[in-house]
Amino acid sequence: QVQLVESGGGLVQAGDSLRLSCVASGGTFSIYSMCWFRQAPGKDREFVALIDWTGGGIDYADYVKGRFAISRDNAKNTMYLQMNDLKPEDTAGYYCAANPWRSSRNQAQYTYWGQGTQVTVSS
């Protein structure tokens, strides 16, 4: 059983940066493909970015491409999301998810989920 804990969210102004972290425990982190999703109030949860278990496969949603950067540190069992040039439309709860080996933009493919961290961007 893998537990995921996100941190790093907060209230910032448009144009600011934040770095989210997702720490995993209870499993072999290096075999897990990892993903960030987000959910704004009244909206469906949507894909943000993923990094596969090798670290070499990375994918971003168009609406964050060029502003966000996903990475992982297997020695620390941690995945990161560096978010730059934040916009009010980035306001959402951000969730990390993990799945053994296979990576996907489809949230149904992910076995383990964190509780989320809130990001609020004021204009």
mmCIF file of N, CA and C in Angstrom, residues 11-18 83-86:
data_model
loop_
_atom_site.group_PDB
_atom_site.id
_atom_site.type_symbol
_atom_site.label_atom_id
_atom_site.label_comp_id
_atom_site.label_asym_id
_atom_site.label_seq_id
_atom_site.Cartn_x
_atom_site.Cartn_y
_atom_site.Cartn_z
ATOM 1 N N LEU A 11 -1.439 30.541 -1.025
ATOM 2 C CA LEU A 11 -2.062 31.689 -1.675
ATOM 3 C C LEU A 11 -0.964 32.585 -2.230
ATOM 4 N N VAL A 12 -0.987 32.805 -3.537
ATOM 5 C CA VAL A 12 0.029 33.635 -4.182
ATOM 6 C C VAL A 12 -0.653 34.599 -5.151
ATOM 7 N N GLN A 13 0.141 35.528 -5.649
ATOM 8 C CA GLN A 13 -0.365 36.468 -6.644
ATOM 9 C C GLN A 13 -0.014 35.984 -8.046
ATOM 10 N N ALA A 14 -0.767 36.463 -9.008
ATOM 11 C CA ALA A 14 -0.492 36.127 -10.407
ATOM 12 C C ALA A 14 0.951 36.494 -10.746
ATOM 13 N N GLY A 15 1.608 35.575 -11.450
ATOM 14 C CA GLY A 15 3.006 35.768 -11.808
ATOM 15 C C GLY A 15 3.997 35.146 -10.842
ATOM 16 N N ASP A 16 3.541 34.761 -9.666
ATOM 17 C CA ASP A 16 4.404 34.138 -8.667
ATOM 18 C C ASP A 16 4.670 32.676 -9.007
ATOM 19 N N SER A 17 5.523 32.074 -8.197
ATOM 20 C CA SER A 17 5.878 30.665 -8.366
ATOM 21 C C SER A 17 5.605 29.885 -7.082
ATOM 22 N N LEU A 18 5.369 28.605 -7.249
ATOM 23 C CA LEU A 18 5.248 27.664 -6.142
ATOM 24 C C LEU A 18 5.880 26.349 -6.563
ATOM 25 N N MET A 83 5.909 25.336 -10.383
ATOM 26 C CA MET A 83 4.885 26.109 -11.084
ATOM 27 C C MET A 83 5.328 27.569 -11.139
ATOM 28 N N ASN A 84 5.563 28.058 -12.339
ATOM 29 C CA ASN A 84 5.995 29.436 -12.550
ATOM 30 C C ASN A 84 4.918 30.225 -13.282
ATOM 31 N N ASP A 85 4.996 31.545 -13.172
ATOM 32 C CA ASP A 85 4.052 32.420 -13.874
ATOM 33 C C ASP A 85 2.611 31.964 -13.629
ATOM 34 N N LEU A 86 2.284 31.802 -12.371
ATOM 35 C CA LEU A 86 0.955 31.297 -12.033
ATOM 36 C C LEU A 86 -0.126 32.292 -12.434
#
